Amino acid sequence: MTEAGDERRRGAGPPEVLAARRHKLESLRARGVEPFPHGYAGAEPIASVREAHAGLGVGEETIVAHRVAGRITARRGQGAMAFLDLVDRSGRIQLQARIDELGTDGLDLLTGLDLGDLIGVEGFAISSRRGELTLRLTAFTLLAKSLRPPPDKHHGLADTETRLRHREADLLANEETRAVFIMRARMVSAIRSYLDSEGFIEVETPILQPLYGGAMARPFTTHHNALDREFYLRIAPELYLKRLLVGGLERVYEIGRLFRNEGISTKHNPEFTSIEYYEAYADYINVADRFEELMRFVTAAIGYRGPIDFQRPWHRETLTGAIERRTGVDIRRCHDRGRLAGAMRAAGLDVPESDTWPQLVDQLVSKHVEPTLVEPTFLFDYPVETSPLAKRHRSEPGLVERFEAFIAGMEVANAFTELNDPDEQRARFEVQRALADGGDEEAQPYDAAYIEALEYGMPPAGGIGFGIDRMAMILTGRTTIREVVLFPAMRDT
RNA sequence: GCCGGCGUAGCUCAGUUGGCAGAGCAGCGGACUUUUAAUCCGAAGCGCCUGGGUUCGAGUCCCAGCGCCGGCACCA
């Protein structure tokens, strides 16, 4: 059902399922029941109730009292007795409501509540005749009345559009959705604890930036009224983080939202979460080793049980070797656009006319190499043309010390030995400026403040950035970024 | 941005060659003291995404629009 449909119906009077809940709300108030009380202190998580009675035998009853709170998700009436399912953040538990415990009025009130209502309960832990852990209720309190029916209790909520536009409905109906976002949170928490334990400090740099940089992407722009100037929403925190290396912080990381004004796809959301970390006195090989270690740590910490093996050492190839192996094109022998285009045509590959040399290299990687990289893989050593912030390779002319990491056919990380020579950085920016003048919308702008920072002296360093969302996709086994972003970008209805 | 698929009750879904819009769950009324998506009986609830058109007659066929999904392009 679309939003527009809801609105129209509201104008013509609500559907009867909504009206029924409204009427029930009023009759509760008429009975003196407050439908929206202020709190319910002292409830324990359902999971801890389960833990406390793990060894309970079938049909066994205890006099251990528990107090829990949650949402009613199912009801099985038996006249003078009823069973209900209660769900909280930690799990589900069955409730048994008996007329001899609650009285006629109490049982009527409880069984008259709706699926979706939030209640707090007290009761004794017992095992039912079928062996299910159950709370035999001695008391209950309505904690919040639900005025909108929850999705089908068995089929859950399946309509993708409703799931994404009303994530709350998705979360309350689909346990699997809750599991995905809990897993994502634990993943981020594990990343933090790894980096914290390695002496990195978490920092926050500007999201509203006077000049964007650190990646090849088109930015969002916005306007600050008091300063009367345009700001960009950051496309990357890189340049600010490296200024912190200059300042002596030496090991820094930032987890936060990035914004790129580009297309939306199963792998792209206009705002997404990345982490970047930088380490003084490391080079890109050290960074690759640490990233492998980080992923081993994170997957162990969250109990990852998926198809990808993170314990084994990652595959390592050079970029040029990977391209040559898969297409026969040796980009080292094709330093100008014409030669590369010719070699690609000779190999029977598509050559878009407007593509520049770096764009053709990108094509080769994304079309012919990336899809083959299912197991965790590093590609090392990229052309200097595609990497204006990376340090020149120590032995390979024309290349920089940069790698990208791939998992499940998807690029997940980008890293390099950082360029810390201010004069060379200035020259690289000049090249970018020329590209921008030539109409390249993604060329990086000249950042004079950054050059000035490098002039104070930046330690040799390695750094990496990777997409939290894509990592979450891989670790939760989702195929679209929308399944790991709580509220993904959607069109207006 | 381009190409294709989809849009029916609060939710999950049927709907034949164009012929009175349906089921299950939820909700409503009643029965029931051990049930576990789904106990039994009964009565309700759908302007079929929006707007045009063809037709005696449109959920169904045609056109346009909106949204979602899947590709492509762009990108991480």
Coordinates of C-alpha atoms (C1' of nucleotides) in Angstrom, one line a residue:
Chain A
M1 CA 0.0 0.0 0.0
T2 CA 1.3 3.4 -0.9
E3 CA 1.5 6.5 1.2
A4 CA -1.0 8.1 -1.1
G5 CA -3.4 5.3 -0.5
D6 CA -3.1 5.8 3.3
E7 CA -3.8 9.5 2.9
R8 CA -6.8 9.0 0.7
R9 CA -8.3 6.6 3.1
R10 CA -7.7 8.9 6.0
G11 CA -9.8 11.5 4.2
A12 CA -12.7 9.0 3.7
G13 CA -12.6 7.7 7.3
P14 CA -10.1 5.2 8.5
P15 CA -10.2 1.5 7.6
E16 CA -12.1 -0.5 10.2
V17 CA -9.0 -2.2 11.6
L18 CA -7.7 1.2 12.6
A19 CA -11.1 2.4 13.9
A20 CA -11.4 -0.8 16.1
R21 CA -8.1 0.1 17.8
R22 CA -9.3 3.7 18.4
H23 CA -12.5 2.4 20.0
K24 CA -10.5 0.1 22.2
L25 CA -8.2 2.9 23.3
E26 CA -11.3 4.9 24.4
S27 CA -12.9 2.0 26.2
L28 CA -9.6 1.4 28.1
R29 CA -9.6 5.0 29.2
A30 CA -13.2 4.6 30.2
R31 CA -12.2 1.7 32.4
G32 CA -9.6 3.8 34.0
V33 CA -6.6 2.2 32.3
E34 CA -3.9 4.6 31.3
P35 CA -2.9 3.5 27.8
F36 CA 0.4 5.4 27.7
P37 CA 2.0 5.3 31.2
H38 CA 5.5 6.8 31.8
G39 CA 7.7 3.8 32.4
Y40 CA 8.1 0.3 33.8
A41 CA 11.3 0.1 35.9
G42 CA 13.0 -3.1 36.8
A43 CA 12.2 -5.3 33.8
E44 CA 14.9 -7.8 32.9
P45 CA 15.7 -8.9 29.3
I46 CA 13.8 -12.0 28.2
A47 CA 17.1 -13.6 27.3
S48 CA 18.2 -13.6 30.9
V49 CA 15.0 -15.3 32.0
R50 CA 15.7 -18.0 29.4
E51 CA 19.3 -18.3 30.7
A52 CA 18.1 -18.6 34.3
H53 CA 15.9 -21.7 33.4
A54 CA 17.9 -23.4 30.7
G55 CA 17.8 -26.7 32.5
L56 CA 14.1 -26.7 33.4
G57 CA 12.5 -30.1 32.7
V58 CA 9.3 -30.5 30.6
G59 CA 6.2 -29.6 32.7
E60 CA 8.4 -28.4 35.7
E61 CA 7.2 -25.4 37.6
T62 CA 9.2 -22.9 39.7
I63 CA 8.3 -20.1 42.1
V64 CA 11.0 -17.9 40.6
A65 CA 9.4 -14.6 39.8
H66 CA 10.4 -12.5 36.8
R67 CA 9.5 -9.1 35.5
V68 CA 9.8 -8.4 31.7
A69 CA 8.4 -6.0 29.2
G70 CA 7.8 -6.1 25.5
R71 CA 5.3 -6.4 22.6
I72 CA 2.5 -8.9 22.3
T73 CA 3.1 -10.8 19.0
A74 CA 0.7 -13.7 19.2
R75 CA -2.2 -14.9 21.3
R76 CA -3.7 -18.4 21.7
G77 CA -7.0 -18.2 23.6
Q78 CA -8.4 -21.0 25.6
G79 CA -11.3 -19.4 27.4
A80 CA -10.4 -19.3 31.1
M81 CA -6.7 -19.4 30.0
A82 CA -4.7 -17.9 27.2
F83 CA -1.1 -18.0 25.9
L84 CA 0.6 -15.0 24.5
D85 CA 4.0 -14.4 23.0
L86 CA 6.0 -11.4 24.3
V87 CA 9.0 -10.1 22.4
D88 CA 11.7 -7.7 23.6
R89 CA 15.1 -6.7 22.2
S90 CA 16.6 -9.9 23.5
G91 CA 14.1 -12.5 22.4
R92 CA 10.6 -14.0 22.8
I93 CA 8.9 -15.7 25.7
Q94 CA 5.5 -17.3 26.1
L95 CA 3.1 -16.0 28.7
Q96 CA 0.4 -18.0 30.4
A97 CA -2.6 -16.0 31.6
R98 CA -5.0 -17.8 33.9
I99 CA -8.3 -16.7 35.3
D100 CA -7.4 -18.1 38.7
E101 CA -4.3 -15.8 38.8
L102 CA -5.6 -12.7 37.2
G103 CA -9.3 -12.8 37.9
T104 CA -12.1 -12.4 35.4
D105 CA -11.5 -8.7 34.9
G106 CA -7.8 -9.1 34.6
L107 CA -8.0 -11.9 32.0
D108 CA -10.7 -10.0 30.0
L109 CA -8.5 -6.9 30.0
L110 CA -5.4 -8.9 28.9
T111 CA -7.0 -11.0 26.2
G112 CA -8.8 -7.8 25.0
L113 CA -5.5 -6.2 24.2
D114 CA -4.3 -6.2 20.6
L115 CA -1.3 -7.8 18.9
G116 CA 1.3 -5.1 18.9
D117 CA 0.4 -3.6 22.3
L118 CA 3.3 -3.2 24.7
I119 CA 2.9 -4.6 28.2
G120 CA 5.0 -5.2 31.3
V121 CA 4.3 -8.5 33.2
E122 CA 5.3 -10.4 36.3
G123 CA 5.1 -14.1 36.7
F124 CA 6.6 -17.4 37.7
A125 CA 8.9 -19.4 35.4
I126 CA 7.4 -22.7 34.4
S127 CA 7.8 -25.2 31.6
S128 CA 4.6 -26.0 29.7
R129 CA 3.4 -29.5 28.9
R130 CA 5.1 -29.1 25.6
G131 CA 8.3 -28.1 27.3
E132 CA 8.3 -24.4 26.4
L133 CA 9.6 -21.9 29.0
T134 CA 6.6 -19.8 30.0
L135 CA 5.8 -17.1 32.6
R136 CA 2.7 -17.8 34.5
L137 CA 1.4 -14.3 35.0
T138 CA 0.5 -12.8 38.3
A139 CA 0.3 -9.2 37.1
F140 CA 0.4 -7.2 33.9
T141 CA 0.4 -3.5 32.9
L142 CA -0.4 -1.9 29.6
L143 CA 2.7 0.1 28.7
A144 CA 1.6 1.5 25.3
K145 CA -1.4 1.0 23.1
S146 CA -0.8 0.1 19.5
L147 CA -3.2 1.9 17.2
R148 CA -2.0 0.3 14.0
P149 CA -2.1 -3.4 13.3
P150 CA 1.3 -5.1 13.0
P151 CA 2.1 -7.0 9.8
D152 CA 1.0 -10.6 9.4
K153 CA 2.3 -12.6 12.4
H154 CA 3.4 -15.5 10.3
H155 CA 4.4 -14.1 6.9
G156 CA 5.9 -11.0 8.4
L157 CA 6.3 -7.9 6.3
A158 CA 7.4 -8.7 2.8
D159 CA 6.7 -5.7 0.6
T160 CA 10.1 -4.1 0.0
E161 CA 8.8 -0.6 -0.3
T162 CA 7.0 -0.7 3.0
R163 CA 9.9 -2.4 4.7
L164 CA 12.3 0.4 3.6
R165 CA 9.9 3.4 4.0
H166 CA 8.7 2.1 7.4
R167 CA 11.7 0.3 8.8
E168 CA 10.0 0.3 12.2
A169 CA 7.4 -2.0 10.8
D170 CA 10.1 -4.2 9.2
L171 CA 12.0 -4.4 12.5
L172 CA 9.0 -5.2 14.6
A173 CA 7.7 -7.8 12.1
N174 CA 10.9 -9.5 10.9
E175 CA 13.3 -10.9 13.4
E176 CA 15.9 -11.4 10.6
T177 CA 15.9 -7.6 10.0
R178 CA 16.6 -7.0 13.7
A179 CA 19.4 -9.6 13.5
V180 CA 21.1 -7.8 10.6
F181 CA 21.2 -4.4 12.3
I182 CA 22.4 -5.9 15.6
M183 CA 25.1 -7.7 13.7
R184 CA 26.1 -4.5 12.0
A185 CA 26.3 -2.7 15.3
R186 CA 28.5 -5.4 16.8
M187 CA 30.7 -5.3 13.7
V188 CA 31.3 -1.5 14.2
S189 CA 31.9 -2.0 17.9
A190 CA 34.5 -4.7 17.1
I191 CA 36.3 -2.4 14.7
R192 CA 36.5 0.2 17.4
S193 CA 37.7 -2.1 20.0
Y194 CA 40.5 -3.5 17.7
L195 CA 41.7 0.0 16.8
D196 CA 41.4 1.3 20.3
S197 CA 43.5 -1.6 21.6
E198 CA 46.1 -0.9 19.0
G199 CA 46.6 2.7 20.2
F200 CA 44.5 4.5 17.6
I201 CA 42.3 7.4 18.8
E202 CA 38.9 8.1 17.3
V203 CA 38.5 11.6 16.0
E204 CA 35.8 13.7 14.3
T205 CA 36.6 16.0 11.4
P206 CA 34.3 18.4 9.5
I207 CA 31.3 17.0 7.6
L208 CA 30.6 20.5 6.3
Q209 CA 33.7 21.3 4.3
P210 CA 34.7 24.5 2.6
L211 CA 36.5 22.4 0.0
Y212 CA 35.9 18.7 -0.7
G213 CA 38.6 16.2 -1.3
G214 CA 40.1 12.8 -0.6
A215 CA 38.2 10.9 -3.2
M216 CA 36.9 11.1 -6.8
A217 CA 33.2 11.9 -6.6
R218 CA 30.7 14.7 -7.1
P219 CA 29.7 16.4 -3.8
F220 CA 26.5 17.7 -2.4
T221 CA 26.6 21.4 -1.8
T222 CA 24.8 23.5 0.8
H223 CA 24.8 27.1 2.0
H224 CA 25.7 28.6 5.4
N225 CA 23.6 31.7 5.9
A226 CA 25.6 33.5 8.6
L227 CA 28.9 33.0 6.7
D228 CA 27.1 33.5 3.4
R229 CA 29.1 30.8 1.7
E230 CA 28.8 27.5 0.1
F231 CA 29.8 24.3 1.9
Y232 CA 30.3 20.8 0.6
L233 CA 29.2 17.7 2.4
R234 CA 32.3 15.7 2.7
I235 CA 33.0 12.9 0.2
A236 CA 35.9 11.7 2.4
P237 CA 37.7 12.8 5.6
E238 CA 41.1 11.9 4.3
L239 CA 42.8 15.2 4.1
Y240 CA 41.8 16.3 7.6
L241 CA 42.9 13.0 9.1
K242 CA 46.3 13.4 7.5
R243 CA 46.6 16.9 8.9
L244 CA 46.2 15.2 12.3
L245 CA 49.2 13.0 11.5
V246 CA 51.1 16.2 10.9
G247 CA 49.9 17.3 14.3
G248 CA 51.5 14.3 16.0
L249 CA 48.4 12.2 16.7
E250 CA 50.1 9.4 14.7
R251 CA 47.3 6.8 14.9
V252 CA 43.8 8.2 14.2
Y253 CA 40.6 6.8 12.9
E254 CA 37.2 8.3 12.0
I255 CA 33.9 6.4 11.5
G256 CA 31.2 8.5 9.9
R257 CA 28.9 9.4 7.2
L258 CA 30.1 10.4 3.7
F259 CA 28.0 11.9 1.0
R260 CA 28.3 11.4 -2.7
N261 CA 26.0 13.0 -5.3
E262 CA 25.9 10.0 -7.6
G263 CA 23.6 7.2 -8.6
I264 CA 21.7 4.8 -6.4
S265 CA 22.2 1.1 -6.8
T266 CA 22.4 -2.2 -4.9
K267 CA 25.9 -1.1 -3.9
H268 CA 25.4 2.7 -3.6
N269 CA 23.5 4.9 -1.3
P270 CA 24.0 8.7 -1.5
E271 CA 25.0 8.8 2.2
F272 CA 27.0 5.9 3.6
T273 CA 29.3 5.1 6.5
S274 CA 33.0 4.7 6.1
I275 CA 36.0 4.3 8.3
E276 CA 39.4 5.6 7.6
Y277 CA 42.4 5.0 9.7
Y278 CA 46.0 6.3 9.4
E279 CA 49.1 5.1 11.0
A280 CA 52.4 7.0 11.1
Y281 CA 55.6 5.1 10.1
A282 CA 53.6 2.4 8.3
D283 CA 53.6 1.7 4.6
Y284 CA 50.9 0.1 2.5
I285 CA 52.1 -3.4 3.1
N286 CA 51.8 -2.8 6.8
V287 CA 48.3 -1.5 6.2
A288 CA 47.3 -4.6 4.2
D289 CA 48.6 -6.8 7.0
R290 CA 46.8 -4.9 9.6
F291 CA 43.5 -4.9 7.6
E292 CA 43.7 -8.7 7.3
E293 CA 44.2 -8.9 11.1
L294 CA 41.3 -6.5 11.7
M295 CA 39.0 -8.6 9.6
R296 CA 40.1 -11.7 11.4
F297 CA 39.4 -10.0 14.7
V298 CA 36.0 -8.6 13.6
T299 CA 34.7 -11.8 12.1
A300 CA 35.7 -13.8 15.2
A301 CA 34.2 -11.2 17.5
I302 CA 30.8 -11.3 15.8
G303 CA 30.8 -15.0 15.3
Y304 CA 30.8 -14.8 11.5
R305 CA 29.7 -18.1 10.0
G306 CA 29.3 -17.2 6.3
P307 CA 30.9 -18.7 3.2
I308 CA 34.0 -16.5 3.1
D309 CA 37.2 -17.6 4.8
F310 CA 38.7 -14.7 6.7
Q311 CA 41.2 -16.8 8.7
R312 CA 43.3 -17.7 5.6
P313 CA 45.8 -15.2 4.3
W314 CA 44.2 -13.0 1.5
H315 CA 45.1 -13.4 -2.1
R316 CA 47.6 -10.8 -3.2
E317 CA 48.1 -9.7 -6.9
T318 CA 49.3 -6.6 -8.6
L319 CA 46.8 -4.6 -10.5
T320 CA 48.6 -4.8 -13.8
G321 CA 49.1 -8.5 -13.4
A322 CA 45.4 -9.1 -12.5
I323 CA 44.3 -7.2 -15.6
E324 CA 46.8 -8.9 -17.9
R325 CA 45.9 -12.4 -16.6
R326 CA 42.2 -11.8 -17.3
T327 CA 42.2 -9.7 -20.4
G328 CA 45.7 -10.1 -22.0
V329 CA 46.1 -6.3 -21.9
D330 CA 49.4 -5.1 -20.3
I331 CA 48.7 -1.5 -19.2
R332 CA 52.3 -0.9 -18.5
R333 CA 53.1 -1.0 -22.2
C334 CA 50.2 1.3 -23.0
H335 CA 51.0 4.6 -21.4
D336 CA 48.8 6.8 -23.6
R337 CA 45.2 6.5 -24.3
G338 CA 45.5 5.6 -27.9
R339 CA 47.8 2.6 -27.3
L340 CA 45.6 1.3 -24.5
A341 CA 42.4 1.7 -26.5
G342 CA 44.1 -0.2 -29.3
A343 CA 45.2 -3.0 -27.1
M344 CA 41.7 -3.3 -25.6
R345 CA 40.2 -3.4 -29.1
A346 CA 42.7 -6.0 -30.1
A347 CA 41.6 -8.1 -27.1
G348 CA 38.0 -7.8 -28.2
L349 CA 37.0 -5.4 -25.4
D350 CA 34.6 -2.5 -25.5
V351 CA 36.3 1.0 -25.6
P352 CA 33.9 3.9 -24.7
E353 CA 35.0 6.8 -26.9
S354 CA 34.8 9.5 -24.2
D355 CA 36.9 7.5 -21.6
T356 CA 40.3 8.9 -20.6
W357 CA 43.2 6.6 -19.9
P358 CA 42.5 6.3 -16.2
Q359 CA 38.8 5.7 -17.0
L360 CA 39.8 2.8 -19.3
V361 CA 41.9 1.3 -16.6
D362 CA 38.9 1.6 -14.3
Q363 CA 36.8 -0.2 -16.9
L364 CA 39.3 -3.1 -17.1
V365 CA 39.3 -3.5 -13.4
S366 CA 35.6 -3.1 -12.7
K367 CA 34.4 -5.1 -15.7
H368 CA 37.0 -7.9 -16.0
V369 CA 38.8 -8.2 -12.7
E370 CA 36.5 -7.2 -9.8
P371 CA 33.7 -9.7 -10.5
T372 CA 36.3 -12.5 -10.3
L373 CA 37.5 -11.5 -6.8
V374 CA 35.2 -13.5 -4.5
E375 CA 37.7 -14.6 -1.9
P376 CA 39.4 -11.8 0.0
T377 CA 41.9 -10.3 -2.3
F378 CA 44.3 -7.3 -2.4
L379 CA 45.3 -5.7 -5.7
F380 CA 48.5 -3.7 -5.4
D381 CA 50.2 -0.9 -7.2
Y382 CA 48.0 1.5 -9.2
P383 CA 48.8 4.0 -11.9
V384 CA 49.8 7.4 -10.5
E385 CA 47.1 9.0 -12.7
T386 CA 44.3 7.5 -10.7
S387 CA 45.8 8.2 -7.3
P388 CA 46.7 11.8 -6.6
L389 CA 47.1 11.3 -2.9
A390 CA 49.3 8.2 -2.9
K391 CA 53.1 8.0 -2.7
R392 CA 55.1 7.1 -5.7
H393 CA 56.1 3.4 -5.8
R394 CA 59.6 2.8 -4.4
S395 CA 60.7 0.7 -7.4
E396 CA 58.0 0.8 -10.2
P397 CA 58.0 3.9 -12.3
G398 CA 54.5 5.3 -13.1
L399 CA 52.9 3.5 -10.2
V400 CA 51.9 4.4 -6.7
E401 CA 51.9 2.3 -3.5
R402 CA 48.2 1.8 -3.3
F403 CA 46.0 -1.2 -2.9
E404 CA 42.3 -2.0 -3.1
A405 CA 40.7 -4.9 -1.2
F406 CA 37.9 -7.0 -2.8
I407 CA 35.5 -9.5 -1.3
A408 CA 32.5 -11.1 -2.9
G409 CA 33.2 -9.4 -6.2
M410 CA 33.0 -6.0 -4.6
E411 CA 35.5 -3.3 -3.8
V412 CA 35.6 -2.8 0.0
A413 CA 38.7 -0.9 0.8
N414 CA 41.2 1.5 -0.7
A415 CA 44.6 2.2 0.9
F416 CA 48.0 3.6 0.2
T417 CA 51.3 4.7 1.5
E418 CA 50.5 8.4 1.9
L419 CA 52.1 11.0 -0.2
N420 CA 53.9 13.3 2.3
D421 CA 56.1 15.4 0.0
P422 CA 54.3 18.8 -0.2
D423 CA 56.0 19.7 -3.5
E424 CA 54.9 16.5 -5.2
Q425 CA 51.4 16.8 -3.7
R426 CA 51.2 20.4 -5.1
A427 CA 52.2 19.1 -8.5
R428 CA 49.6 16.3 -8.3
F429 CA 46.9 18.9 -7.5
E430 CA 48.0 20.9 -10.5
V431 CA 47.3 17.9 -12.7
Q432 CA 43.9 17.5 -11.1
R433 CA 43.2 21.2 -11.7
A434 CA 44.0 20.7 -15.3
L435 CA 41.6 17.8 -15.5
A436 CA 38.9 19.8 -13.8
D437 CA 39.5 22.6 -16.3
G438 CA 39.1 20.0 -19.0
G439 CA 35.6 19.2 -17.7
D440 CA 36.3 16.2 -15.3
E441 CA 33.7 16.7 -12.6
E442 CA 35.4 14.3 -10.3
A443 CA 38.9 15.7 -10.4
Q444 CA 40.1 16.7 -6.9
P445 CA 40.2 20.4 -6.1
Y446 CA 43.5 22.1 -5.2
D447 CA 43.7 22.2 -1.4
A448 CA 46.1 24.9 -0.3
A449 CA 45.5 24.3 3.4
Y450 CA 46.5 20.7 3.0
I451 CA 49.7 21.6 1.2
E452 CA 50.5 24.0 3.9
A453 CA 50.0 21.3 6.5
L454 CA 52.3 18.9 4.7
E455 CA 55.0 21.6 4.7
Y456 CA 55.2 21.3 8.5
G457 CA 56.3 17.7 7.9
M458 CA 54.0 14.6 7.8
P459 CA 55.5 11.4 9.0
P460 CA 55.7 8.6 6.5
A461 CA 52.3 6.9 6.9
G462 CA 49.9 4.3 5.6
G463 CA 46.1 4.8 5.6
I464 CA 43.0 3.0 4.5
G465 CA 39.4 3.7 4.0
F466 CA 36.6 1.2 3.8
G467 CA 32.8 1.1 3.5
I468 CA 31.1 0.0 6.7
D469 CA 27.9 -0.7 4.7
R470 CA 29.6 -3.0 2.2
M471 CA 31.4 -4.8 5.0
A472 CA 28.0 -5.3 6.7
M473 CA 26.6 -6.6 3.5
I474 CA 29.3 -9.2 3.3
L475 CA 29.2 -10.2 6.9
T476 CA 25.4 -10.5 7.0
G477 CA 25.1 -12.1 3.6
R478 CA 22.9 -9.3 2.1
T479 CA 23.1 -8.5 -1.6
T480 CA 21.9 -4.9 -1.5
I481 CA 23.1 -2.0 0.5
R482 CA 19.5 -1.1 1.4
E483 CA 19.3 -4.2 3.6
V484 CA 22.1 -2.9 5.8
V485 CA 21.1 0.8 5.9
L486 CA 18.2 1.5 8.2
F487 CA 16.6 4.3 6.2
P488 CA 18.0 4.2 2.7
A489 CA 17.4 7.0 0.2
M490 CA 14.0 6.8 -1.4
R491 CA 12.1 8.9 -3.9
D492 CA 9.3 11.1 -2.7
T493 CA 5.9 9.5 -3.0
Chain B
rG1 C1' 19.2 9.0 -17.1
rC2 C1' 17.9 4.3 -20.4
rC3 C1' 15.5 -0.9 -20.7
rG4 C1' 12.4 -4.7 -18.4
rG5 C1' 9.1 -6.6 -14.3
rC6 C1' 5.7 -5.5 -10.5
rG7 C1' 1.6 -2.3 -7.9
rU8 C1' -5.6 -6.2 -5.6
rA9 C1' -8.4 -5.8 2.2
rG10 C1' -4.3 -3.6 8.0
rC11 C1' -0.6 -8.0 6.4
rU12 C1' 0.6 -12.4 3.0
rC13 C1' -1.3 -13.5 -1.6
rA14 C1' -5.2 -15.7 -5.6
rG15 C1' -8.0 -13.6 -9.6
rU16 C1' -8.9 -18.2 -16.2
rU17 C1' -10.2 -16.1 -23.2
rG18 C1' -12.5 -8.8 -20.7
rG19 C1' -18.5 -10.9 -17.6
rC20 C1' -21.4 -9.8 -10.0
rA21 C1' -13.7 -8.6 -6.7
rG22 C1' -11.7 -13.6 -3.5
rA23 C1' -8.7 -16.7 0.4
rG24 C1' -5.6 -17.1 4.8
rC25 C1' -3.9 -14.2 8.9
rA26 C1' -5.2 -9.9 11.7
rG27 C1' -9.8 -7.3 13.4
rC28 C1' -15.3 -7.9 15.2
rG29 C1' -19.4 -11.3 17.9
rG30 C1' -19.7 -16.1 20.4
rA31 C1' -17.6 -21.1 22.5
rC32 C1' -13.2 -23.3 24.8
rU33 C1' -8.3 -24.1 31.5
rU34 C1' -1.9 -26.5 28.1
rU35 C1' -1.6 -23.7 23.2
rU36 C1' 2.9 -23.0 20.0
rA37 C1' 2.1 -19.5 11.9
rA38 C1' -2.9 -21.9 11.4
rU39 C1' -9.0 -24.5 17.9
rC40 C1' -14.3 -24.2 16.4
rC41 C1' -18.9 -21.4 14.8
rG42 C1' -20.8 -16.7 12.8
rA43 C1' -20.9 -11.8 10.6
rA44 C1' -17.9 -8.0 8.3
rG45 C1' -14.0 -5.5 5.5
rC46 C1' -11.0 -4.1 -1.2
rG47 C1' -12.9 3.6 -5.0
rC48 C1' -7.9 -3.3 -7.7
rC49 C1' -1.2 2.8 -7.6
rU50 C1' -3.1 7.6 -10.4
rG51 C1' -5.2 9.8 -14.8
rG52 C1' -7.0 9.1 -19.7
rG53 C1' -8.7 5.6 -23.6
rU54 C1' -11.0 1.1 -26.2
rU55 C1' -15.5 -1.7 -25.1
rC56 C1' -22.4 -3.1 -23.9
rG57 C1' -18.9 -4.3 -20.0
rA58 C1' -11.9 -3.3 -17.7
rG59 C1' -8.4 -5.8 -11.7
rU60 C1' -7.7 -7.9 -16.8
rC61 C1' -6.6 -4.7 -23.1
rC62 C1' -4.1 0.4 -24.9
rC63 C1' -1.6 5.3 -23.6
rA64 C1' 0.6 8.6 -20.0
rG65 C1' 2.3 9.4 -15.1
rC66 C1' 4.0 7.9 -9.9
rG67 C1' 6.4 4.3 -6.8
rC68 C1' 9.2 -0.1 -5.9
rC69 C1' 12.3 -4.1 -7.8
rG70 C1' 16.0 -6.0 -11.4
rG71 C1' 19.6 -4.8 -15.2
rC72 C1' 22.7 -0.9 -17.8
rA73 C1' 25.2 4.0 -17.2
rC74 C1' 27.8 6.7 -13.0
rC75 C1' 30.3 5.4 -8.6
rA76 C1' 32.5 3.2 -3.2

